[in-house]
């Protein structure tokens, strides 16, 4: 929350020199800042400082970016840490600045990003986040962890000296994250890595070797394939919930729950349905508006979350399983290569109400996809039942009925309306066909106003007078009836 003190450092190598200018870089950082500010509804932003001198590392680019011996791709893990460690060390030496005044560090290096260029000697953009060390420090204390890492292998020593620092008064200090991006990267990659620096994980699937194996949440988050859309897609609702930017409702009883689409600064934004101690469902709604304007369509997304995982790793329980409401479509996906099919098929993953949604969407290369959202409900393996009862795209409101015992209960509606003057509303319209004759029946409800208040007084006085006259007669009748009989012996 609040300002994120961020240091931006530019580095180059003995063989590859930086071509970007500080002005262009500042433009990029401002894009990141605006994205985070919008995504957090103004709760979080970057308070950044760009170190104006370019740091030159002592080795060539391939030294830091080349794959491990025997590997075809990726960066050698030790060299990848050394790259960050060297940069921080040289920054501290050359600037004489106190690094503990910052929470995040963004390293922008000369040359390309292997994840984009596929050139093995380029440096894979990444982020070293201190979340793991933070929890170790919470348990054992800073000094114990500092000493322990110092006694370990070289990579742990460098990891320590990259993230663990001391304030001028000797106080312990932990950076939140150190991200690496290439000068050739789009700003959306810097946003993705910065989101890691705020301790948010990737939502794509990893292979066992630690690199991307394919998509899971597709274009629906900047932590999967969203950065490649124009404009880059917002951070998903679940990650925003972890960041403390949105409010959610937890389902304890069956009912209809209303949430707002993620682009609106109105709460709540999500629904949590607990499953057990480690898992829950997370539901949120989206529409192609604002930071989400490049999305293929509107709808409700369902995540199944395992809170003890920090990645989706092939062959292991996933951190986030993304439900695809309309699997095996769009049909255009059939022409995709195997690894890209999941990404393509989740273009129409959202659930939508009974009115269904149809639209067309084009990707960055202009390919057309037909998006048909035809599914409104899902029954889970635990026996829960969820149904989108209404999706109001204009208002950005989704209503979702949740039943924990799987029963589909009818919606109970309480409608309160303040009516002035005569008011007619169409209750429903039915169309019936008898052979060649089509009959449309429109049922309307008309509400007429009560008489104005002075009329009520008029009626009221007439009523009072009438009651008075009737009472008078009744009293007379009773009087007569109650007259005592005449005395016999007068
Ligand atoms: Zn990532």
GROMACS .gro file of C-alpha atoms and ligand atoms in nm:
model
  491
    1UNK     CA    1   0.000   0.000   0.000
    2UNK     CA    2   0.105   0.361  -0.053
    3UNK     CA    3   0.425   0.483  -0.222
    4UNK     CA    4   0.664   0.209  -0.331
    5UNK     CA    5   1.018   0.345  -0.304
    6UNK     CA    6   1.184   0.217  -0.620
    7UNK     CA    7   1.540   0.244  -0.743
    8UNK     CA    8   1.598   0.216  -1.119
    9UNK     CA    9   1.951   0.122  -1.227
   10UNK     CA   10   2.081   0.104  -1.585
   11UNK     CA   11   2.355  -0.151  -1.662
   12UNK     CA   12   2.561  -0.253  -1.964
   13UNK     CA   13   2.823  -0.514  -2.044
   14UNK     CA   14   3.177  -0.511  -2.180
   15UNK     CA   15   3.038  -0.607  -2.523
   16UNK     CA   16   2.679  -0.474  -2.526
   17UNK     CA   17   2.622  -0.105  -2.456
   18UNK     CA   18   2.302   0.062  -2.347
   19UNK     CA   19   2.120   0.246  -2.626
   20UNK     CA   20   1.815   0.368  -2.440
   21UNK     CA   21   1.805   0.721  -2.299
   22UNK     CA   22   1.713   0.819  -1.944
   23UNK     CA   23   1.412   1.010  -2.087
   24UNK     CA   24   1.280   0.700  -2.264
   25UNK     CA   25   1.340   0.493  -1.951
   26UNK     CA   26   1.156   0.748  -1.738
   27UNK     CA   27   0.863   0.724  -1.984
   28UNK     CA   28   0.858   0.346  -1.927
   29UNK     CA   29   0.870   0.377  -1.548
   30UNK     CA   30   0.583   0.625  -1.567
   31UNK     CA   31   0.379   0.371  -1.763
   32UNK     CA   32   0.446   0.119  -1.485
   33UNK     CA   33   0.350   0.376  -1.223
   34UNK     CA   34   0.022   0.464  -1.399
   35UNK     CA   35  -0.064   0.098  -1.442
   36UNK     CA   36  -0.007   0.016  -1.074
   37UNK     CA   37  -0.193   0.328  -0.963
   38UNK     CA   38  -0.495   0.245  -1.180
   39UNK     CA   39  -0.486  -0.125  -1.097
   40UNK     CA   40  -0.481  -0.052  -0.721
   41UNK     CA   41  -0.758   0.214  -0.741
   42UNK     CA   42  -0.503   0.473  -0.625
   43UNK     CA   43  -0.390   0.268  -0.323
   44UNK     CA   44  -0.036   0.192  -0.448
   45UNK     CA   45   0.208   0.383  -0.670
   46UNK     CA   46   0.579   0.411  -0.752
   47UNK     CA   47   0.796   0.668  -0.580
   48UNK     CA   48   1.096   0.612  -0.805
   49UNK     CA   49   1.451   0.737  -0.850
   50UNK     CA   50   1.651   0.668  -1.166
   51UNK     CA   51   2.025   0.655  -1.094
   52UNK     CA   52   2.157   0.872  -1.379
   53UNK     CA   53   2.493   0.697  -1.430
   54UNK     CA   54   2.509   0.373  -1.630
   55UNK     CA   55   2.680   0.091  -1.440
   56UNK     CA   56   2.918  -0.120  -1.650
   57UNK     CA   57   2.951  -0.480  -1.537
   58UNK     CA   58   3.297  -0.645  -1.559
   59UNK     CA   59   3.192  -0.930  -1.796
   60UNK     CA   60   3.024  -0.972  -2.135
   61UNK     CA   61   2.652  -1.036  -2.175
   62UNK     CA   62   2.687  -1.409  -2.250
   63UNK     CA   63   2.866  -1.453  -1.914
   64UNK     CA   64   2.549  -1.347  -1.729
   65UNK     CA   65   2.287  -1.461  -1.982
   66UNK     CA   66   2.422  -1.789  -2.120
   67UNK     CA   67   2.248  -2.119  -2.035
   68UNK     CA   68   2.379  -2.367  -1.776
   69UNK     CA   69   2.627  -2.621  -1.916
   70UNK     CA   70   2.426  -2.879  -2.110
   71UNK     CA   71   2.114  -2.657  -2.138
   72UNK     CA   72   1.978  -2.512  -2.456
   73UNK     CA   73   1.785  -2.225  -2.302
   74UNK     CA   74   1.750  -2.014  -1.992
   75UNK     CA   75   2.020  -1.855  -1.779
   76UNK     CA   76   2.262  -2.028  -1.549
   77UNK     CA   77   2.104  -1.979  -1.201
   78UNK     CA   78   2.434  -1.887  -1.035
   79UNK     CA   79   2.522  -1.630  -1.305
   80UNK     CA   80   2.168  -1.492  -1.292
   81UNK     CA   81   2.213  -1.421  -0.920
   82UNK     CA   82   2.565  -1.288  -0.983
   83UNK     CA   83   2.422  -1.039  -1.234
   84UNK     CA   84   2.190  -0.889  -0.972
   85UNK     CA   85   2.446  -0.911  -0.694
   86UNK     CA   86   2.714  -0.734  -0.903
   87UNK     CA   87   2.472  -0.460  -1.006
   88UNK     CA   88   2.366  -0.387  -0.645
   89UNK     CA   89   2.727  -0.398  -0.525
   90UNK     CA   90   2.852  -0.162  -0.797
   91UNK     CA   91   2.557   0.070  -0.742
   92UNK     CA   92   2.635   0.097  -0.371
   93UNK     CA   93   3.005   0.159  -0.439
   94UNK     CA   94   2.968   0.411  -0.719
   95UNK     CA   95   2.671   0.607  -0.583
   96UNK     CA   96   2.758   0.600  -0.214
   97UNK     CA   97   2.379   0.598  -0.160
   98UNK     CA   98   2.193   0.417   0.114
   99UNK     CA   99   2.002   0.139  -0.066
  100UNK     CA  100   1.774   0.084   0.236
  101UNK     CA  101   1.575   0.393   0.144
  102UNK     CA  102   1.427   0.178  -0.138
  103UNK     CA  103   1.187  -0.118  -0.128
  104UNK     CA  104   1.222  -0.231  -0.490
  105UNK     CA  105   1.505  -0.229  -0.743
  106UNK     CA  106   1.450  -0.234  -1.120
  107UNK     CA  107   1.762  -0.322  -1.321
  108UNK     CA  108   1.739  -0.226  -1.689
  109UNK     CA  109   2.017  -0.386  -1.889
  110UNK     CA  110   2.151  -0.333  -2.239
  111UNK     CA  111   2.034  -0.578  -2.507
  112UNK     CA  112   1.749  -0.826  -2.530
  113UNK     CA  113   1.525  -1.046  -2.314
  114UNK     CA  114   1.561  -1.418  -2.382
  115UNK     CA  115   1.189  -1.479  -2.312
  116UNK     CA  116   1.114  -1.253  -2.611
  117UNK     CA  117   1.420  -1.294  -2.839
  118UNK     CA  118   1.479  -1.670  -2.774
  119UNK     CA  119   1.846  -1.589  -2.811
  120UNK     CA  120   2.017  -1.809  -2.543
  121UNK     CA  121   2.282  -1.553  -2.446
  122UNK     CA  122   2.025  -1.283  -2.370
  123UNK     CA  123   1.919  -1.238  -2.009
  124UNK     CA  124   1.579  -1.378  -1.917
  125UNK     CA  125   1.374  -1.103  -1.752
  126UNK     CA  126   1.296  -1.205  -1.399
  127UNK     CA  127   1.247  -1.093  -1.042
  128UNK     CA  128   1.425  -1.208  -0.728
  129UNK     CA  129   1.164  -1.168  -0.457
  130UNK     CA  130   1.244  -1.189  -0.089
  131UNK     CA  131   0.915  -1.348   0.020
  132UNK     CA  132   1.082  -1.679   0.115
  133UNK     CA  133   1.361  -1.509   0.312
  134UNK     CA  134   1.103  -1.285   0.482
  135UNK     CA  135   0.924  -1.584   0.633
  136UNK     CA  136   1.255  -1.741   0.740
  137UNK     CA  137   1.349  -1.410   0.911
  138UNK     CA  138   1.009  -1.404   1.084
  139UNK     CA  139   1.079  -1.748   1.224
  140UNK     CA  140   1.452  -1.738   1.306
  141UNK     CA  141   1.545  -1.369   1.306
  142UNK     CA  142   1.751  -1.160   1.063
  143UNK     CA  143   2.093  -1.224   1.220
  144UNK     CA  144   2.052  -1.604   1.226
  145UNK     CA  145   1.948  -1.613   0.860
  146UNK     CA  146   2.224  -1.368   0.763
  147UNK     CA  147   2.486  -1.590   0.924
  148UNK     CA  148   2.338  -1.912   0.789
  149UNK     CA  149   2.333  -1.782   0.430
  150UNK     CA  150   2.691  -1.657   0.475
  151UNK     CA  151   2.803  -2.012   0.560
  152UNK     CA  152   2.621  -2.162   0.259
  153UNK     CA  153   2.718  -2.194  -0.108
  154UNK     CA  154   2.825  -1.894  -0.313
  155UNK     CA  155   2.478  -1.849  -0.469
  156UNK     CA  156   2.321  -1.813  -0.122
  157UNK     CA  157   2.589  -1.566  -0.015
  158UNK     CA  158   2.517  -1.356  -0.325
  159UNK     CA  159   2.141  -1.389  -0.272
  160UNK     CA  160   2.191  -1.258   0.082
  161UNK     CA  161   2.405  -0.964  -0.028
  162UNK     CA  162   2.153  -0.873  -0.300
  163UNK     CA  163   1.848  -0.864  -0.071
  164UNK     CA  164   1.971  -0.822   0.292
  165UNK     CA  165   2.119  -0.486   0.382
  166UNK     CA  166   2.191  -0.258   0.680
  167UNK     CA  167   2.073   0.091   0.747
  168UNK     CA  168   2.341   0.352   0.839
  169UNK     CA  169   2.255   0.288   1.207
  170UNK     CA  170   2.318  -0.087   1.159
  171UNK     CA  171   1.950  -0.185   1.159
  172UNK     CA  172   1.858  -0.488   0.947
  173UNK     CA  173   1.684  -0.424   0.614
  174UNK     CA  174   1.531  -0.653   0.351
  175UNK     CA  175   1.457  -0.538  -0.006
  176UNK     CA  176   1.118  -0.666  -0.133
  177UNK     CA  177   1.249  -0.756  -0.477
  178UNK     CA  178   1.512  -0.698  -0.745
  179UNK     CA  179   1.376  -0.720  -1.098
  180UNK     CA  180   1.568  -0.747  -1.424
  181UNK     CA  181   1.433  -0.626  -1.756
  182UNK     CA  182   1.592  -0.562  -2.093
  183UNK     CA  183   1.602  -0.219  -2.256
  184UNK     CA  184   1.427  -0.388  -2.552
  185UNK     CA  185   1.139  -0.512  -2.334
  186UNK     CA  186   0.793  -0.362  -2.359
  187UNK     CA  187   0.683  -0.167  -2.049
  188UNK     CA  188   0.432  -0.445  -1.977
  189UNK     CA  189   0.723  -0.680  -1.894
  190UNK     CA  190   0.850  -0.424  -1.642
  191UNK     CA  191   0.497  -0.418  -1.496
  192UNK     CA  192   0.488  -0.800  -1.478
  193UNK     CA  193   0.825  -0.814  -1.299
  194UNK     CA  194   0.728  -0.526  -1.070
  195UNK     CA  195   0.415  -0.722  -0.974
  196UNK     CA  196   0.652  -1.004  -0.867
  197UNK     CA  197   0.846  -0.750  -0.663
  198UNK     CA  198   0.518  -0.691  -0.474
  199UNK     CA  199   0.527  -1.069  -0.402
  200UNK     CA  200   0.273  -1.188  -0.657
  201UNK     CA  201   0.340  -1.513  -0.842
  202UNK     CA  202   0.317  -1.618  -1.206
  203UNK     CA  203  -0.009  -1.775  -1.318
  204UNK     CA  204   0.120  -1.961  -1.622
  205UNK     CA  205   0.238  -2.322  -1.599
  206UNK     CA  206   0.601  -2.408  -1.538
  207UNK     CA  207   0.781  -2.716  -1.659
  208UNK     CA  208   1.005  -2.895  -1.409
  209UNK     CA  209   1.314  -2.710  -1.546
  210UNK     CA  210   1.173  -2.382  -1.415
  211UNK     CA  211   1.068  -2.223  -1.743
  212UNK     CA  212   0.729  -2.165  -1.897
  213UNK     CA  213   0.547  -2.477  -2.012
  214UNK     CA  214   0.235  -2.297  -2.134
  215UNK     CA  215  -0.055  -2.089  -2.026
  216UNK     CA  216  -0.307  -2.147  -1.746
  217UNK     CA  217  -0.504  -1.825  -1.693
  218UNK     CA  218  -0.434  -1.708  -2.050
  219UNK     CA  219  -0.486  -1.343  -2.137
  220UNK     CA  220  -0.692  -1.280  -1.820
  221UNK     CA  221  -0.400  -1.154  -1.609
  222UNK     CA  222  -0.071  -0.970  -1.650
  223UNK     CA  223   0.084  -1.264  -1.460
  224UNK     CA  224   0.024  -1.494  -1.759
  225UNK     CA  225  -0.023  -1.381  -2.123
  226UNK     CA  226  -0.196  -1.048  -2.053
  227UNK     CA  227   0.123  -0.840  -2.103
  228UNK     CA  228   0.117  -0.929  -2.475
  229UNK     CA  229  -0.220  -0.763  -2.536
  230UNK     CA  230  -0.249  -0.396  -2.626
  231UNK     CA  231  -0.311  -0.231  -2.384
  232UNK     CA  232  -0.162  -0.486  -2.143
  233UNK     CA  233  -0.428  -0.658  -1.933
  234UNK     CA  234  -0.484  -0.572  -1.567
  235UNK     CA  235  -0.366  -0.780  -1.271
  236UNK     CA  236  -0.628  -1.053  -1.205
  237UNK     CA  237  -0.871  -1.025  -0.914
  238UNK     CA  238  -0.713  -1.300  -0.703
  239UNK     CA  239  -0.369  -1.135  -0.715
  240UNK     CA  240  -0.531  -0.799  -0.631
  241UNK     CA  241  -0.697  -0.966  -0.334
  242UNK     CA  242  -0.354  -1.088  -0.213
  243UNK     CA  243  -0.222  -0.733  -0.257
  244UNK     CA  244  -0.502  -0.600  -0.035
  245UNK     CA  245  -0.641  -0.382  -0.315
  246UNK     CA  246  -0.991  -0.532  -0.331
  247UNK     CA  247  -1.257  -0.664  -0.097
  248UNK     CA  248  -1.423  -1.002  -0.130
  249UNK     CA  249  -1.725  -1.174   0.020
  250UNK     CA  250  -1.685  -1.516   0.168
  251UNK     CA  251  -1.971  -1.757   0.105
  252UNK     CA  252  -2.099  -1.912   0.428
  253UNK     CA  253  -2.462  -1.961   0.325
  254UNK     CA  254  -2.637  -2.025  -0.005
  255UNK     CA  255  -2.750  -1.714  -0.183
  256UNK     CA  256  -2.708  -1.469  -0.464
  257UNK     CA  257  -2.390  -1.262  -0.442
  258UNK     CA  258  -2.330  -0.940  -0.633
  259UNK     CA  259  -1.981  -0.832  -0.741
  260UNK     CA  260  -1.843  -0.548  -0.951
  261UNK     CA  261  -1.620  -0.589  -1.254
  262UNK     CA  262  -1.252  -0.536  -1.179
  263UNK     CA  263  -1.229  -0.209  -1.375
  264UNK     CA  264  -1.473  -0.032  -1.138
  265UNK     CA  265  -1.351   0.117  -0.810
  266UNK     CA  266  -1.658  -0.024  -0.631
  267UNK     CA  267  -1.646  -0.311  -0.381
  268UNK     CA  268  -1.683  -0.602  -0.348
  269UNK     CA  269  -1.485  -0.741  -0.641
  270UNK     CA  270  -1.463  -1.107  -0.556
  271UNK     CA  271  -1.629  -1.411  -0.401
  272UNK     CA  272  -1.444  -1.674  -0.200
  273UNK     CA  273  -1.595  -2.017  -0.151
  274UNK     CA  274  -1.387  -2.212   0.102
  275UNK     CA  275  -1.327  -2.581   0.025
  276UNK     CA  276  -1.093  -2.691   0.305
  277UNK     CA  277  -0.787  -2.564   0.498
  278UNK     CA  278  -0.577  -2.529   0.186
  279UNK     CA  279  -0.814  -2.469  -0.104
  280UNK     CA  280  -1.086  -2.227  -0.205
  281UNK     CA  281  -1.265  -2.098  -0.512
  282UNK     CA  282  -1.208  -1.739  -0.614
  283UNK     CA  283  -1.464  -1.579  -0.844
  284UNK     CA  284  -1.432  -1.237  -1.007
  285UNK     CA  285  -1.585  -1.052  -1.300
  286UNK     CA  286  -1.430  -0.870  -1.594
  287UNK     CA  287  -1.533  -0.664  -1.895
  288UNK     CA  288  -1.328  -0.500  -2.174
  289UNK     CA  289  -1.313  -0.155  -2.016
  290UNK     CA  290  -1.020   0.065  -1.903
  291UNK     CA  291  -0.705  -0.134  -1.829
  292UNK     CA  292  -0.896  -0.446  -1.941
  293UNK     CA  293  -1.008  -0.299  -2.274
  294UNK     CA  294  -0.810  -0.551  -2.484
  295UNK     CA  295  -0.987  -0.853  -2.328
  296UNK     CA  296  -1.176  -1.086  -2.566
  297UNK     CA  297  -1.506  -1.025  -2.386
  298UNK     CA  298  -1.687  -0.984  -2.055
  299UNK     CA  299  -1.772  -1.255  -1.803
  300UNK     CA  300  -1.713  -1.428  -1.474
  301UNK     CA  301  -1.386  -1.611  -1.404
  302UNK     CA  302  -1.350  -1.907  -1.169
  303UNK     CA  303  -1.014  -1.994  -1.006
  304UNK     CA  304  -0.951  -2.290  -0.781
  305UNK     CA  305  -0.671  -2.183  -0.547
  306UNK     CA  306  -0.428  -2.392  -0.345
  307UNK     CA  307  -0.280  -2.147  -0.096
  308UNK     CA  308   0.022  -2.362  -0.010
  309UNK     CA  309   0.158  -2.359  -0.365
  310UNK     CA  310   0.360  -2.076  -0.521
  311UNK     CA  311   0.359  -2.195  -0.881
  312UNK     CA  312   0.169  -2.405  -1.131
  313UNK     CA  313   0.417  -2.684  -1.202
  314UNK     CA  314   0.337  -2.953  -1.457
  315UNK     CA  315   0.262  -3.285  -1.289
  316UNK     CA  316   0.208  -3.129  -0.943
  317UNK     CA  317  -0.099  -2.973  -0.776
  318UNK     CA  318  -0.146  -2.628  -0.925
  319UNK     CA  319  -0.151  -2.303  -0.728
  320UNK     CA  320  -0.437  -2.179  -0.951
  321UNK     CA  321  -0.659  -2.394  -1.171
  322UNK     CA  322  -0.848  -2.182  -1.420
  323UNK     CA  323  -1.193  -2.306  -1.519
  324UNK     CA  324  -1.275  -2.289  -1.888
  325UNK     CA  325  -1.653  -2.246  -1.918
  326UNK     CA  326  -1.647  -2.317  -2.291
  327UNK     CA  327  -1.374  -2.574  -2.350
  328UNK     CA  328  -1.249  -2.673  -2.696
  329UNK     CA  329  -1.355  -2.340  -2.842
  330UNK     CA  330  -1.296  -2.100  -3.014
  331UNK     CA  331  -1.275  -2.337  -3.312
  332UNK     CA  332  -0.995  -2.121  -3.454
  333UNK     CA  333  -0.769  -2.276  -3.187
  334UNK     CA  334  -0.758  -2.605  -3.380
  335UNK     CA  335  -0.491  -2.457  -3.606
  336UNK     CA  336  -0.266  -2.366  -3.310
  337UNK     CA  337   0.045  -2.553  -3.211
  338UNK     CA  338   0.010  -2.781  -2.909
  339UNK     CA  339   0.167  -2.550  -2.645
  340UNK     CA  340  -0.055  -2.258  -2.750
  341UNK     CA  341  -0.389  -2.443  -2.754
  342UNK     CA  342  -0.461  -2.384  -2.384
  343UNK     CA  343  -0.388  -2.011  -2.424
  344UNK     CA  344  -0.621  -1.997  -2.725
  345UNK     CA  345  -0.901  -2.204  -2.572
  346UNK     CA  346  -0.922  -1.984  -2.262
  347UNK     CA  347  -1.008  -1.680  -2.476
  348UNK     CA  348  -1.372  -1.778  -2.412
  349UNK     CA  349  -1.319  -1.913  -2.058
  350UNK     CA  350  -1.565  -1.682  -1.874
  351UNK     CA  351  -1.912  -1.778  -1.758
  352UNK     CA  352  -2.198  -1.553  -1.866
  353UNK     CA  353  -2.570  -1.533  -1.784
  354UNK     CA  354  -2.855  -1.705  -1.972
  355UNK     CA  355  -2.859  -1.429  -2.236
  356UNK     CA  356  -2.515  -1.549  -2.358
  357UNK     CA  357  -2.250  -1.334  -2.518
  358UNK     CA  358  -2.128  -1.333  -2.877
  359UNK     CA  359  -1.848  -1.126  -3.018
  360UNK     CA  360  -1.537  -1.116  -3.229
  361UNK     CA  361  -1.187  -1.059  -3.106
  362UNK     CA  362  -0.858  -1.007  -3.287
  363UNK     CA  363  -0.514  -1.083  -3.149
  364UNK     CA  364  -0.200  -0.870  -3.201
  365UNK     CA  365  -0.135  -1.026  -3.542
  366UNK     CA  366  -0.492  -0.960  -3.660
  367UNK     CA  367  -0.624  -1.316  -3.640
  368UNK     CA  368  -0.998  -1.325  -3.580
  369UNK     CA  369  -1.161  -1.534  -3.306
  370UNK     CA  370  -1.534  -1.583  -3.253
  371UNK     CA  371  -1.613  -1.561  -2.883
  372UNK     CA  372  -1.935  -1.730  -2.772
  373UNK     CA  373  -1.999  -1.743  -2.399
  374UNK     CA  374  -2.270  -2.006  -2.367
  375UNK     CA  375  -2.224  -2.148  -2.019
  376UNK     CA  376  -2.387  -1.992  -1.714
  377UNK     CA  377  -2.329  -2.250  -1.442
  378UNK     CA  378  -2.083  -2.502  -1.306
  379UNK     CA  379  -2.107  -2.785  -1.054
  380UNK     CA  380  -1.772  -2.852  -0.887
  381UNK     CA  381  -1.622  -3.184  -0.782
  382UNK     CA  382  -1.697  -3.091  -0.417
  383UNK     CA  383  -2.066  -3.063  -0.502
  384UNK     CA  384  -2.090  -2.684  -0.504
  385UNK     CA  385  -2.310  -2.518  -0.762
  386UNK     CA  386  -2.242  -2.171  -0.907
  387UNK     CA  387  -2.455  -1.988  -1.158
  388UNK     CA  388  -2.426  -1.646  -1.317
  389UNK     CA  389  -2.784  -1.525  -1.278
  390UNK     CA  390  -2.716  -1.185  -1.430
  391UNK     CA  391  -2.426  -1.008  -1.601
  392UNK     CA  392  -2.495  -0.639  -1.656
  393UNK     CA  393  -2.211  -0.538  -1.885
  394UNK     CA  394  -2.304  -0.169  -1.901
  395UNK     CA  395  -2.314  -0.133  -1.522
  396UNK     CA  396  -2.025  -0.373  -1.460
  397UNK     CA  397  -2.226  -0.588  -1.221
  398UNK     CA  398  -2.239  -0.967  -1.196
  399UNK     CA  399  -2.481  -1.165  -0.983
  400UNK     CA  400  -2.378  -1.515  -0.893
  401UNK     CA  401  -2.591  -1.773  -0.716
  402UNK     CA  402  -2.391  -2.010  -0.500
  403UNK     CA  403  -2.526  -2.328  -0.349
  404UNK     CA  404  -2.300  -2.525  -0.118
  405UNK     CA  405  -2.509  -2.842  -0.131
  406UNK     CA  406  -2.535  -2.834  -0.508
  407UNK     CA  407  -2.908  -2.762  -0.521
  408UNK     CA  408  -3.026  -2.505  -0.769
  409UNK     CA  409  -3.258  -2.290  -0.562
  410UNK     CA  410  -3.476  -2.031  -0.731
  411UNK     CA  411  -3.376  -1.669  -0.693
  412UNK     CA  412  -3.578  -1.483  -0.431
  413UNK     CA  413  -3.605  -1.125  -0.535
  414UNK     CA  414  -3.699  -0.831  -0.317
  415UNK     CA  415  -3.752  -0.525  -0.531
  416UNK     CA  416  -3.797  -0.187  -0.368
  417UNK     CA  417  -3.898   0.098  -0.591
  418UNK     CA  418  -3.994   0.456  -0.514
  419UNK     CA  419  -4.265   0.557  -0.755
  420UNK     CA  420  -4.393   0.908  -0.817
  421UNK     CA  421  -4.689   0.951  -1.049
  422UNK     CA  422  -4.844   0.680  -1.256
  423UNK     CA  423  -4.595   0.409  -1.350
  424UNK     CA  424  -4.616   0.116  -1.588
  425UNK     CA  425  -4.360  -0.159  -1.617
  426UNK     CA  426  -4.343  -0.455  -1.851
  427UNK     CA  427  -4.339  -0.760  -1.626
  428UNK     CA  428  -4.266  -1.009  -1.901
  429UNK     CA  429  -4.318  -1.081  -2.268
  430UNK     CA  430  -4.402  -1.420  -2.410
  431UNK     CA  431  -4.402  -1.520  -2.774
  432UNK     CA  432  -4.615  -1.819  -2.867
  433UNK     CA  433  -4.642  -1.977  -3.211
  434UNK     CA  434  -4.957  -2.166  -3.318
  435UNK     CA  435  -4.894  -2.313  -3.662
  436UNK     CA  436  -4.840  -2.008  -3.880
  437UNK     CA  437  -4.968  -1.758  -3.622
  438UNK     CA  438  -4.726  -1.595  -3.380
  439UNK     CA  439  -4.879  -1.428  -3.081
  440UNK     CA  440  -4.692  -1.190  -2.853
  441UNK     CA  441  -4.832  -1.134  -2.507
  442UNK     CA  442  -4.696  -0.841  -2.309
  443UNK     CA  443  -4.789  -0.832  -1.941
  444UNK     CA  444  -4.758  -0.490  -1.781
  445UNK     CA  445  -4.807  -0.374  -1.424
  446UNK     CA  446  -4.942  -0.024  -1.362
  447UNK     CA  447  -4.917   0.150  -1.028
  448UNK     CA  448  -5.138   0.458  -0.972
  449UNK     CA  449  -5.056   0.719  -0.712
  450UNK     CA  450  -5.258   0.763  -0.392
  451UNK     CA  451  -5.491   1.066  -0.387
  452UNK     CA  452  -5.310   1.389  -0.294
  453UNK     CA  453  -5.295   1.453   0.081
  454UNK     CA  454  -5.557   1.740   0.091
  455UNK     CA  455  -5.804   1.499  -0.072
  456UNK     CA  456  -5.728   1.245   0.198
  457UNK     CA  457  -5.817   1.508   0.460
  458UNK     CA  458  -6.139   1.576   0.269
  459UNK     CA  459  -6.228   1.207   0.256
  460UNK     CA  460  -6.117   1.165   0.613
  461UNK     CA  461  -6.349   1.440   0.737
  462UNK     CA  462  -6.641   1.291   0.541
  463UNK     CA  463  -6.562   0.953   0.697
  464UNK     CA  464  -6.543   1.107   1.046
  465UNK     CA  465  -6.877   1.290   0.994
  466UNK     CA  466  -7.038   0.971   0.860
  467UNK     CA  467  -6.909   0.770   1.156
  468UNK     CA  468  -7.042   1.039   1.391
  469UNK     CA  469  -7.391   1.032   1.234
  470UNK     CA  470  -7.401   0.651   1.239
  471UNK     CA  471  -7.284   0.651   1.603
  472UNK     CA  472  -7.556   0.901   1.692
  473UNK     CA  473  -7.822   0.676   1.539
  474UNK     CA  474  -7.681   0.370   1.708
  475UNK     CA  475  -7.679   0.547   2.045
  476UNK     CA  476  -8.041   0.646   1.992
  477UNK     CA  477  -8.134   0.290   1.899
  478UNK     CA  478  -7.949   0.151   2.201
  479UNK     CA  479  -8.107   0.417   2.426
  480UNK     CA  480  -8.448   0.317   2.307
  481UNK     CA  481  -8.380  -0.048   2.354
  482UNK     CA  482  -8.237   0.011   2.697
  483UNK     CA  483  -8.534   0.213   2.826
  484UNK     CA  484  -8.652   0.043   3.144
  485UNK     CA  485  -8.990  -0.125   3.134
  486UNK     CA  486  -9.273   0.089   3.288
  487UNK     CA  487  -9.337   0.025   3.658
  488UNK     CA  488  -9.626  -0.198   3.721
  489UNK     CA  489  -9.742  -0.040   4.044
  490UNK     CA  490  -9.729   0.332   3.985
  491LIG    ZN1  491   0.682  -1.385  -1.398
   0.00000   0.00000   0.00000
